[in-house]
Amino acid sequence: MPTKRRILIIEDEKDLILGLTDAFTFEGFEVSSADTGEKGIELAEKINPDLVVLDLMLPGKNGFQVCQELRAKDQMAPILILSARSQENDIIRGLEAGADDYVTKPFSFGELLARVRTIFRRVDAAKQRVSSTVSVGDAQVDLDTHNALVRGEQVDLGFYATAILQLLDERRGEPVSRDEILDVVWGMDANPTNRTVDNFIMKLRRKLEEDPAQPRHILTVYGQGYKLV
Ligand code: CA
């Protein structure tokens, strides 16, 4: 029997914790939960989860702070944000704080499960890849650790942003459409929207471009998609 993947849920809605715990357990995961950010951070250090499902709106430390602290404590497990607010700003902020993906409430368990499975597929694929890097201007991105060295600073990009960059790099110089990015990076079952791709592109620009408002490497090709030059 392979060891079960361990999911840590940090969420303050009791019903949601119960529902998610049952559903993930039924799907064969080992589930732990915490109802505050503080407890979640403590628990993460104890159990070393394979994935964290994190609510943004928490009493005490909010999800953004929890995200940053987990990353600061070298917890590299993918973080999937649950956001009750569909405002782009919160999502972008969450992604910048170190989250890997997000689902907006209300969501179906099927949707969440598809996202979680996609993340684990990417984790497994990354383990099999020989180490390599992609350069974006003078920044170096490590495809295995998802870390970028940007003007002397280490920056965490997360799985999805790194996966998008890898795809753009494979086709460097030519535009890649949002549909194709969704298809290759998320797969058919996870169901994110074109807007999701735009959010991750924004994240990449903010982290890698010297002037994110005037990108010189991660470019929009109007009507066609994005390209890396
Ligand atoms: Ca909440």
mmCIF file of C-alpha atoms and ligand atoms in Angstrom:
data_model
loop_
_atom_site.group_PDB
_atom_site.id
_atom_site.type_symbol
_atom_site.label_atom_id
_atom_site.label_comp_id
_atom_site.label_asym_id
_atom_site.label_seq_id
_atom_site.Cartn_x
_atom_site.Cartn_y
_atom_site.Cartn_z
ATOM 1 C CA MET A 1 0.000 0.000 0.000
ATOM 2 C CA PRO A 2 1.466 3.371 -0.943
ATOM 3 C CA THR A 3 1.378 5.903 1.872
ATOM 4 C CA LYS A 4 -1.652 8.135 1.812
ATOM 5 C CA ARG A 5 -1.301 11.748 0.789
ATOM 6 C CA ARG A 6 -1.859 14.008 3.729
ATOM 7 C CA ILE A 7 -4.140 17.017 3.337
ATOM 8 C CA LEU A 8 -4.294 19.785 5.917
ATOM 9 C CA ILE A 9 -7.477 21.880 5.890
ATOM 10 C CA ILE A 10 -7.305 25.307 7.529
ATOM 11 C CA GLU A 11 -10.850 26.637 7.643
ATOM 12 C CA ASP A 12 -13.068 28.140 10.339
ATOM 13 C CA GLU A 13 -16.470 26.962 9.057
ATOM 14 C CA LYS A 14 -17.175 23.816 11.065
ATOM 15 C CA ASP A 15 -19.631 22.337 8.552
ATOM 16 C CA LEU A 16 -17.214 22.817 5.712
ATOM 17 C CA ILE A 17 -14.388 21.147 7.687
ATOM 18 C CA LEU A 18 -16.627 18.173 8.421
ATOM 19 C CA GLY A 19 -17.833 17.886 4.843
ATOM 20 C CA LEU A 20 -14.355 18.182 3.333
ATOM 21 C CA THR A 21 -12.831 15.800 5.878
ATOM 22 C CA ASP A 22 -15.428 13.140 5.069
ATOM 23 C CA ALA A 23 -15.161 13.605 1.337
ATOM 24 C CA PHE A 24 -11.342 13.617 1.164
ATOM 25 C CA THR A 25 -11.139 10.647 3.551
ATOM 26 C CA PHE A 26 -13.559 8.740 1.324
ATOM 27 C CA GLU A 27 -11.258 9.521 -1.638
ATOM 28 C CA GLY A 28 -8.351 7.886 0.188
ATOM 29 C CA PHE A 29 -6.550 10.900 1.633
ATOM 30 C CA GLU A 30 -5.409 11.334 5.193
ATOM 31 C CA VAL A 31 -7.013 14.524 6.494
ATOM 32 C CA SER A 32 -6.126 16.857 9.354
ATOM 33 C CA SER A 33 -7.774 20.172 10.072
ATOM 34 C CA ALA A 34 -7.350 23.361 12.052
ATOM 35 C CA ASP A 35 -9.909 26.117 12.595
ATOM 36 C CA THR A 36 -7.441 28.997 12.945
ATOM 37 C CA GLY A 37 -4.326 30.006 11.038
ATOM 38 C CA GLU A 38 -2.187 29.775 14.158
ATOM 39 C CA LYS A 39 -3.229 26.176 14.821
ATOM 40 C CA GLY A 40 -2.827 25.369 11.145
ATOM 41 C CA ILE A 41 0.781 26.590 11.045
ATOM 42 C CA GLU A 42 1.576 24.601 14.197
ATOM 43 C CA LEU A 43 -0.049 21.474 12.800
ATOM 44 C CA ALA A 44 1.740 21.830 9.463
ATOM 45 C CA GLU A 45 5.083 21.736 11.272
ATOM 46 C CA LYS A 46 4.036 18.591 13.105
ATOM 47 C CA ILE A 47 2.571 16.565 10.239
ATOM 48 C CA ASN A 48 4.307 17.933 7.103
ATOM 49 C CA PRO A 49 1.234 17.838 4.846
ATOM 50 C CA ASP A 50 1.416 17.036 1.126
ATOM 51 C CA LEU A 51 -1.167 19.739 0.402
ATOM 52 C CA VAL A 52 -2.783 22.581 2.335
ATOM 53 C CA VAL A 53 -6.362 23.694 1.667
ATOM 54 C CA LEU A 54 -6.495 27.199 3.109
ATOM 55 C CA ASP A 55 -9.426 29.540 3.667
ATOM 56 C CA LEU A 56 -8.590 33.227 3.191
ATOM 57 C CA MET A 57 -11.083 34.660 5.658
ATOM 58 C CA LEU A 58 -9.994 33.318 9.035
ATOM 59 C CA PRO A 59 -10.246 34.778 12.531
ATOM 60 C CA GLY A 60 -6.855 35.971 13.838
ATOM 61 C CA LYS A 61 -4.202 35.440 11.194
ATOM 62 C CA ASN A 62 -5.824 35.605 7.759
ATOM 63 C CA GLY A 63 -5.064 33.272 4.888
ATOM 64 C CA PHE A 64 -2.530 35.615 3.278
ATOM 65 C CA GLN A 65 -0.473 35.717 6.478
ATOM 66 C CA VAL A 66 -0.765 31.968 6.965
ATOM 67 C CA CYS A 67 0.430 31.428 3.414
ATOM 68 C CA GLN A 68 3.458 33.653 3.889
ATOM 69 C CA GLU A 69 4.348 32.069 7.233
ATOM 70 C CA LEU A 70 4.113 28.547 5.871
ATOM 71 C CA ARG A 71 6.472 29.503 3.058
ATOM 72 C CA ALA A 72 8.791 31.346 5.445
ATOM 73 C CA LYS A 73 8.958 28.177 7.553
ATOM 74 C CA ASP A 74 9.976 26.183 4.458
ATOM 75 C CA GLN A 75 6.664 24.377 4.195
ATOM 76 C CA MET A 76 6.792 23.706 0.472
ATOM 77 C CA ALA A 77 3.537 21.755 0.233
ATOM 78 C CA PRO A 78 1.244 23.152 -2.463
ATOM 79 C CA ILE A 79 -1.356 25.538 -1.036
ATOM 80 C CA LEU A 80 -4.838 25.694 -2.512
ATOM 81 C CA ILE A 81 -6.820 28.728 -1.415
ATOM 82 C CA LEU A 82 -10.547 28.753 -0.733
ATOM 83 C CA SER A 83 -11.833 32.256 -1.202
ATOM 84 C CA ALA A 84 -15.359 33.374 -0.453
ATOM 85 C CA ARG A 85 -14.581 36.546 -2.304
ATOM 86 C CA SER A 86 -14.203 36.236 -6.009
ATOM 87 C CA GLN A 87 -12.463 39.617 -6.263
ATOM 88 C CA GLU A 88 -9.396 39.336 -8.437
ATOM 89 C CA ASN A 89 -7.335 41.357 -5.967
ATOM 90 C CA ASP A 90 -7.648 38.785 -3.207
ATOM 91 C CA ILE A 91 -6.816 35.988 -5.567
ATOM 92 C CA ILE A 92 -3.747 37.760 -6.916
ATOM 93 C CA ARG A 93 -2.637 38.608 -3.393
ATOM 94 C CA GLY A 94 -3.056 34.992 -2.346
ATOM 95 C CA LEU A 95 -1.039 33.771 -5.306
ATOM 96 C CA GLU A 96 1.667 36.296 -4.520
ATOM 97 C CA ALA A 97 1.738 35.219 -0.890
ATOM 98 C CA GLY A 98 2.805 31.763 -2.082
ATOM 99 C CA ALA A 99 -0.420 29.909 -2.910
ATOM 100 C CA ASP A 100 -0.450 27.533 -5.882
ATOM 101 C CA ASP A 101 -4.073 27.593 -6.947
ATOM 102 C CA TYR A 102 -7.473 28.756 -5.797
ATOM 103 C CA VAL A 103 -11.133 27.797 -5.832
ATOM 104 C CA THR A 104 -13.824 30.369 -5.157
ATOM 105 C CA LYS A 105 -16.712 29.620 -2.816
ATOM 106 C CA PRO A 106 -19.271 28.273 -3.416
ATOM 107 C CA PHE A 107 -17.582 25.309 -5.102
ATOM 108 C CA SER A 108 -18.506 21.677 -5.605
ATOM 109 C CA PHE A 109 -16.382 18.986 -4.006
ATOM 110 C CA GLY A 110 -15.879 17.523 -7.482
ATOM 111 C CA GLU A 111 -14.241 20.747 -8.623
ATOM 112 C CA LEU A 112 -12.003 20.926 -5.563
ATOM 113 C CA LEU A 113 -11.034 17.265 -5.909
ATOM 114 C CA ALA A 114 -10.149 17.760 -9.588
ATOM 115 C CA ARG A 115 -7.863 20.667 -8.654
ATOM 116 C CA VAL A 116 -6.228 18.641 -5.886
ATOM 117 C CA ARG A 117 -5.615 15.693 -8.222
ATOM 118 C CA THR A 118 -4.130 18.021 -10.847
ATOM 119 C CA ILE A 119 -1.742 19.427 -8.260
ATOM 120 C CA PHE A 120 -0.609 15.931 -7.213
ATOM 121 C CA ARG A 121 -0.157 14.938 -10.876
ATOM 122 C CA ARG A 122 2.138 17.918 -11.324
ATOM 123 C CA VAL A 123 4.038 17.040 -8.141
ATOM 124 C CA ASP A 124 4.633 13.536 -9.483
ATOM 125 C CA ALA A 125 5.631 14.807 -12.931
ATOM 126 C CA ALA A 126 8.090 17.254 -11.354
ATOM 127 C CA LYS A 127 9.719 14.412 -9.416
ATOM 128 C CA GLN A 128 10.445 12.575 -12.660
ATOM 129 C CA ARG A 129 11.861 15.517 -14.539
ATOM 130 C CA VAL A 130 15.574 16.066 -14.799
ATOM 131 C CA SER A 131 16.456 19.343 -13.179
ATOM 132 C CA SER A 132 16.285 22.309 -15.497
ATOM 133 C CA THR A 133 15.927 26.043 -15.494
ATOM 134 C CA VAL A 134 14.188 28.629 -17.630
ATOM 135 C CA SER A 135 15.534 32.142 -17.979
ATOM 136 C CA VAL A 136 13.263 35.152 -18.169
ATOM 137 C CA GLY A 137 15.400 38.195 -18.859
ATOM 138 C CA ASP A 138 18.040 38.060 -16.142
ATOM 139 C CA ALA A 139 15.868 35.928 -13.849
ATOM 140 C CA GLN A 140 16.503 32.166 -13.537
ATOM 141 C CA VAL A 141 13.571 29.886 -12.742
ATOM 142 C CA ASP A 142 14.176 26.398 -11.347
ATOM 143 C CA LEU A 143 11.416 24.153 -12.737
ATOM 144 C CA ASP A 144 11.788 21.625 -9.919
ATOM 145 C CA THR A 145 11.726 23.860 -6.874
ATOM 146 C CA HIS A 146 9.539 26.564 -8.484
ATOM 147 C CA ASN A 147 11.980 29.106 -7.152
ATOM 148 C CA ALA A 148 13.266 31.994 -9.192
ATOM 149 C CA LEU A 149 16.442 33.929 -8.663
ATOM 150 C CA VAL A 150 15.428 37.484 -9.530
ATOM 151 C CA ARG A 151 18.097 40.146 -9.311
ATOM 152 C CA GLY A 152 19.770 38.364 -6.405
ATOM 153 C CA GLU A 153 16.551 37.474 -4.589
ATOM 154 C CA GLN A 154 14.844 34.089 -4.170
ATOM 155 C CA VAL A 155 11.187 34.215 -5.174
ATOM 156 C CA ASP A 156 8.660 31.393 -4.860
ATOM 157 C CA LEU A 157 6.508 31.030 -7.980
ATOM 158 C CA GLY A 158 4.424 27.956 -7.097
ATOM 159 C CA PHE A 159 3.430 25.047 -9.329
ATOM 160 C CA TYR A 160 1.057 26.630 -11.767
ATOM 161 C CA ALA A 161 2.985 29.765 -12.552
ATOM 162 C CA THR A 162 6.066 27.599 -13.097
ATOM 163 C CA ALA A 163 4.141 25.157 -15.293
ATOM 164 C CA ILE A 164 2.824 28.004 -17.455
ATOM 165 C CA LEU A 165 6.330 29.384 -17.784
ATOM 166 C CA GLN A 166 7.658 25.981 -18.798
ATOM 167 C CA LEU A 167 5.048 25.730 -21.544
ATOM 168 C CA LEU A 168 5.781 29.257 -22.811
ATOM 169 C CA ASP A 169 9.488 28.433 -22.772
ATOM 170 C CA GLU A 170 8.971 25.277 -24.846
ATOM 171 C CA ARG A 171 7.367 27.527 -27.454
ATOM 172 C CA ARG A 172 9.528 30.566 -26.828
ATOM 173 C CA GLY A 173 8.865 33.373 -29.290
ATOM 174 C CA GLU A 174 5.465 32.150 -30.408
ATOM 175 C CA PRO A 175 2.087 32.909 -28.882
ATOM 176 C CA VAL A 176 0.362 30.197 -26.858
ATOM 177 C CA SER A 177 -3.399 30.548 -26.457
ATOM 178 C CA ARG A 178 -5.146 30.585 -23.082
ATOM 179 C CA ASP A 179 -7.106 27.487 -24.081
ATOM 180 C CA GLU A 180 -3.938 25.595 -24.765
ATOM 181 C CA ILE A 181 -2.398 26.760 -21.494
ATOM 182 C CA LEU A 182 -5.502 25.580 -19.626
ATOM 183 C CA ASP A 183 -5.411 22.283 -21.429
ATOM 184 C CA VAL A 184 -1.733 21.527 -20.919
ATOM 185 C CA VAL A 185 -1.320 22.912 -17.415
ATOM 186 C CA TRP A 186 -4.643 22.114 -15.735
ATOM 187 C CA GLY A 187 -5.995 19.322 -17.893
ATOM 188 C CA MET A 188 -9.558 18.762 -18.926
ATOM 189 C CA ASP A 189 -11.103 17.907 -15.570
ATOM 190 C CA ALA A 190 -10.095 20.857 -13.395
ATOM 191 C CA ASN A 191 -12.320 23.454 -15.049
ATOM 192 C CA PRO A 192 -10.639 26.793 -14.392
ATOM 193 C CA THR A 193 -11.397 29.741 -16.686
ATOM 194 C CA ASN A 194 -9.355 31.921 -19.032
ATOM 195 C CA ARG A 195 -9.324 34.467 -16.239
ATOM 196 C CA THR A 196 -7.327 31.995 -14.168
ATOM 197 C CA VAL A 197 -4.576 32.016 -16.783
ATOM 198 C CA ASP A 198 -4.548 35.836 -16.749
ATOM 199 C CA ASN A 199 -4.174 35.836 -12.962
ATOM 200 C CA PHE A 200 -1.176 33.537 -13.100
ATOM 201 C CA ILE A 201 0.384 35.590 -15.896
ATOM 202 C CA MET A 202 -0.056 38.670 -13.709
ATOM 203 C CA LYS A 203 1.656 36.856 -10.879
ATOM 204 C CA LEU A 204 4.564 35.878 -13.136
ATOM 205 C CA ARG A 205 4.973 39.441 -14.340
ATOM 206 C CA ARG A 206 4.906 40.898 -10.841
ATOM 207 C CA LYS A 207 7.519 38.447 -9.682
ATOM 208 C CA LEU A 208 9.815 38.344 -12.713
ATOM 209 C CA GLU A 209 9.456 41.521 -14.747
ATOM 210 C CA GLU A 210 11.348 44.615 -13.715
ATOM 211 C CA ASP A 211 8.278 46.708 -14.549
ATOM 212 C CA PRO A 212 5.198 44.452 -14.446
ATOM 213 C CA ALA A 213 3.082 47.151 -16.106
ATOM 214 C CA GLN A 214 5.467 47.236 -19.082
ATOM 215 C CA PRO A 215 6.488 43.608 -19.442
ATOM 216 C CA ARG A 216 9.458 42.943 -21.699
ATOM 217 C CA HIS A 217 9.510 39.146 -21.571
ATOM 218 C CA ILE A 218 6.057 37.761 -20.758
ATOM 219 C CA LEU A 219 4.039 39.422 -23.490
ATOM 220 C CA THR A 220 0.381 39.582 -24.410
ATOM 221 C CA VAL A 221 -0.329 38.861 -28.049
ATOM 222 C CA TYR A 222 -3.724 40.389 -28.629
ATOM 223 C CA GLY A 223 -6.328 37.936 -29.759
ATOM 224 C CA GLN A 224 -3.850 35.068 -29.562
ATOM 225 C CA GLY A 225 -2.532 34.555 -26.056
ATOM 226 C CA TYR A 226 0.841 34.967 -24.395
ATOM 227 C CA LYS A 227 4.416 34.543 -25.453
ATOM 228 C CA LEU A 228 7.806 34.457 -23.809
ATOM 229 C CA VAL A 229 10.674 36.338 -25.415
HETATM 230 CA CA CA B 1 -13.783 31.608 6.729
#
